[in-house]
Amino acid sequence: MIFTKNPLTQRPADYSAKARALVTEMTLEEKALLLSGDGWWHTHSIDRLEIPALSISDGPHGLRKVEGAGLPTSVPATCFPTASALASSWDTELIWQVGTALAEECQAHDVQVLLGPGVNMKRSPLAGRNFEYFSEDPLLAGKMAAAYILGVQSQGVGTSLKHYAANNQEFERMATSSNLDERTLRELYLPAFEIAVKEAQPWSVMAAYNPVNHVYATENSLLLRDILRTQWGFEGFVVSDWGAVHDGVAGVNAGLSLEMPGSGDYLRSKIIGAVHAGRLSPAKLDEAVVPLLTVILKAKDRKRSGVAFDAGNHDALARRAAGESLVLLKNSGGLLPLDFRQIKTIALIGAFAKTPRYQGAGSSQVNPTRISTAYDELLKLVDKNTVVRYAAGYTEEGTTTEDLIEEAKQEAKAAEVAVVFAGLPNSYECEGFDRSSLEMPAGHDQLIAGVSAAQPNVAVVLMNGSAVTMPWAENVRAILEAWLGGQAGGGAIADALTGRVNPSGKLAETFPLRLEDTPSFPDFPSRIKEANYGEGIFIGYRYYDARKIAPLFPFGFGLSYTTFAYSGLLVGATVVKETDGVTVEVKVKNTGPVAGQEVVQLYVHEQRPKVVRPQKELKAFAKVALQAGEERAVSFQLMKRDFAYYDTVRHDWNVNPGKFEILVGSSSQDLPLRQTIEVELTKQDCAPLTRYSLLKEFENHPKGKAFYPQLAEAFGLGNPDEADMAVRAFLDDMPLYKVCAFSEGKFTEQMLTEILKQVQ
Ligand code: BGC
């Protein structure tokens, strides 16, 4: 893909060497000064050493450069679709382009680090910031984030990957500990960060507000040092989320480099005091300063003066991105695209047609350069003789009245087709609180019910940042999920309604039928400051698969104005070693009448897992553009990690040898192509035997099995194969050390030690 070759993404090592040299010239006061911001949006400059200030702004789907504290008006900037929309495009190249445009706007406004992307998992569809996050699947979120970061950073502007880690609810977000087991953390909540760090090296990572297993993310050396830096090779600096620092000295000791916003002399004096008192070593202090200084020096070099961005071009890109993110959920009888050769009168119903909901509230709120509405854009695209009628149908808060519904019904009746715009009002989705229900406002549901009773040809266009329920889904002919499509979302909707854009998005999150079906129900958001992730590795489609719960619309689902056929699954080998990669090739053909794009999805299913595993997991995907009738081959490469689970005994990824099924198709529920392969281990990789190992583990161990008869005999069973079923089970599940007692001391501690020596 083009973005991997961009020369600006290459990492010059010399900034770090320069930073290491510079830090030796800094006084303790200067180091402490650097580690806490200068106000809300800058780091301190140190003129004596020509260290400039770094200018930092939100993010993620547009630049929000503000002056001062809080959330006042920011500079006009392009508002791109929010992350839940962008992820539905499944188009990494598009995200990369959005990234480059975001960076150009940063350069134009003298911003060196953009606070995004956000990759937290959608543990519950109720989470208040889901609109700012990509997906319920770590691979998809990680790939989107990597493309975004590479795009932004290719233009000499840094990113801040957030919110690290397990930041999955808004309720009491600064105080609620996310409590999760090691495997759940490694398999679900870390991989999106891991992929983004390994593939794209963000200039910074933002440590979240919440504690993880009772240790604040900003002080969590397991997360910040061991995993992020040592295991993943992160080279940038760690910044706190705004106000996420508790014990700043503990933070610096754990690997935090920058407190934001700055706390004046508060943290500075604590750092100086801690160094004097020996609670913070000079080496640890330098370890925090160097990565920050490295980025400051790099940003200084990459800063371009006189950059102006073309707001028109960026708006056009925003419209394209919104168009690629549209998910066509239903289209009975091919109602869409609307055939304006036949349609003389159309009714646009719902206030969102004229005052769209196009972004979420909170720190990501952008001051857009312009806003397009579906109503205005459709008027521009249809013939001037086409009559476009309109009724608001509901209030800003989403309530309605009999009169508003009656008016909407009359407008709908007077037309040949009605398009109802509905979704979630601003007050429903916002940083800082979670939703309490999956339902749209009653006024929106009632309006759709009313209009569909009056007009048989109804298409619903939805504007919402995360999943909603649709009690009216059976009664309308078409449903187009338009998300929070950014400032040009209205244009993209008009493009799709008229057929200029063929919807190609796929759901990056499951739409459940009801709240009671969701994985973390009923304990979401968790209260009493403890969020216990009891559902473990089962969120999103992993959960619905395991429980056999049919969702309203499954993960990966999305229709098109054309159709696609899958064939020719070709897997490189039927038996592979875990050290080999395996190639998978598949053919996809556009079998319908118009050009379109298909997202080819590959999932892996382990047939007889040793540990509990999801039924299938997404391991690769590709978006393919195809003319009508065109066929193309798509190929993927699977590696060991694609078959692995996180082994909590070894604290590492591990493959259980055996049969794996490779499933390919157009959604998590439509995987027509399947092939089974056998994965073999290159070396017999058994867990080491200890005095606590069970006797059956000796029996199954290549070296241990020689001792099994001796152990059985010591227990009193001459021939275990002839033993009673219950006695045999008792023996097999017995830990080694117990044989000493059961043999009344005949099997000695010395014999036990000797055996253990021989089986290592
Ligand atoms: C949010 C971050 C944001 C920061 C700066 C925090 O409240 O959680 O996502 O980047 O504020 O506005």
Coordinates of N, CA, C and O and ligand atoms in Angstrom, one line a residue, residues 40-41 56-60 64 66 70-71 115-116 129 132-133 160 162-163 167 170 173-174 206 208-209 240-243 260-261 362-364 431, ligand 1:
W40 N -2.8 24.4 29.1 CA -3.6 23.2 28.6 C -3.1 22.6 27.3 O -3.3 21.4 27.0
W41 N -2.4 23.4 26.5 CA -2.1 22.9 25.1 C -0.6 23.0 24.7 O -0.4 22.8 23.5
I56 N 0.0 21.2 21.2 CA -0.8 19.9 21.2 C -2.3 20.3 21.1 O -2.8 21.2 21.8
S57 N -3.1 19.6 20.3 CA -4.5 19.8 20.1 C -5.3 18.6 19.9 O -4.8 17.6 19.3
D58 N -6.6 18.6 20.3 CA -7.5 17.5 19.9 C -7.7 17.6 18.4 O -7.6 18.7 17.8
G59 N -8.0 16.6 17.7 CA -8.3 15.2 17.7 C -9.7 14.7 18.2 O -10.4 15.5 18.7
P60 N -10.0 13.5 17.6 CA -9.3 12.8 16.5 C -9.8 13.1 15.1 O -9.0 13.0 14.2
R64 N -9.0 20.6 16.7 CA -9.7 21.5 17.6 C -8.6 22.3 18.4 O -8.2 22.0 19.5
V66 N -7.8 25.2 20.4 CA -8.5 26.3 21.2 C -7.4 27.1 21.9 O -6.3 26.7 22.1
G70 N -10.7 24.5 28.9 CA -12.1 24.2 28.7 C -12.4 23.9 27.2 O -11.5 23.5 26.5
L71 N -13.6 24.1 26.9 CA -14.0 23.7 25.5 C -14.6 24.9 24.8 O -15.7 24.9 24.2
L115 N -4.2 14.9 19.1 CA -4.6 14.0 20.1 C -5.6 12.9 19.5 O -6.8 13.1 19.6
G116 N -5.1 11.9 18.9 CA -5.8 10.8 18.3 C -4.9 9.9 17.6 O -3.7 10.2 17.5
R129 N -18.4 7.3 24.6 CA -17.4 7.8 23.5 C -17.3 6.8 22.4 O -16.3 6.9 21.6
E132 N -16.2 7.9 19.0 CA -14.8 8.3 18.9 C -13.9 7.1 18.7 O -12.7 7.3 18.5
Y133 N -14.5 5.9 18.8 CA -13.6 4.7 18.7 C -14.0 3.9 17.5 O -15.1 4.1 16.9
S160 N -1.2 11.1 19.1 CA -1.3 10.5 20.4 C -2.3 9.5 20.5 O -3.5 9.7 20.4
K162 N -4.8 6.9 21.9 CA -5.5 7.0 23.2 C -6.6 6.0 23.3 O -7.1 5.5 22.3
H163 N -7.2 5.7 24.4 CA -6.7 6.1 25.8 C -6.2 4.8 26.4 O -7.0 3.9 26.6
N167 N -10.0 1.7 28.8 CA -10.8 2.9 29.1 C -12.2 2.7 28.4 O -12.3 3.2 27.2
E170 N -17.6 5.8 30.5 CA -17.5 7.2 30.8 C -17.9 7.5 32.3 O -17.3 8.3 33.0
R173 N -15.2 8.1 35.1 CA -14.1 7.6 34.3 C -12.7 7.8 35.0 O -11.7 7.2 34.7
M174 N -12.7 8.8 35.9 CA -11.4 9.1 36.6 C -11.1 8.2 37.8 O -10.1 8.2 38.4
M206 N -1.4 8.2 24.9 CA -2.0 8.9 26.0 C -2.5 7.9 27.1 O -3.3 7.0 26.8
A208 N -4.6 6.6 30.1 CA -6.0 6.9 30.4 C -6.3 7.4 31.8 O -5.4 7.3 32.7
Y209 N -7.5 7.8 32.0 CA -7.9 8.3 33.4 C -8.0 7.1 34.4 O -7.7 7.2 35.5
S240 N -0.2 12.1 29.9 CA -1.4 11.7 30.7 C -2.6 12.2 29.9 O -2.6 13.3 29.2
D241 N -3.8 11.6 30.1 CA -5.0 12.2 29.7 C -5.1 13.5 30.5 O -4.5 13.6 31.6
W242 N -6.0 14.4 30.1 CA -6.0 15.7 30.7 C -6.6 15.6 32.2 O -7.8 15.4 32.4
G243 N -5.7 15.6 33.1 CA -6.1 15.5 34.5 C -6.0 14.1 35.0 O -6.6 13.8 36.1
M260 N -0.6 16.5 31.6 CA -1.4 17.6 30.9 C -2.7 17.6 31.6 O -3.3 16.6 32.0
P261 N -3.3 18.9 31.7 CA -2.7 20.1 31.5 C -1.6 20.3 32.6 O -1.6 19.6 33.6
G362 N -18.0 16.9 23.3 CA -16.9 16.7 24.2 C -15.6 17.2 23.5 O -15.6 18.1 22.7
S363 N -14.5 16.7 24.0 CA -13.2 17.2 23.5 C -12.9 17.1 22.1 O -12.0 17.7 21.5
S364 N -13.7 16.2 21.4 CA -13.4 16.0 20.0 C -14.2 16.9 19.1 O -14.1 16.9 17.8
E431 N -19.0 12.7 25.4 CA -17.9 12.3 26.3 C -18.3 12.7 27.7 O -19.0 13.7 27.9
Ligands
BGC1 C1 -10.1 13.5 26.8 C2 -9.1 13.3 25.8 C3 -8.7 14.6 25.2 C4 -8.2 15.5 26.3 C5 -7.9 16.9 25.8 C6 -9.8 14.5 27.9 O1 -10.8 14.8 28.7 O2 -10.4 12.2 27.5 O3 -9.5 12.4 24.8 O4 -7.7 14.5 24.2 O5 -9.3 15.7 27.2 O6 -9.0 17.6 25.4

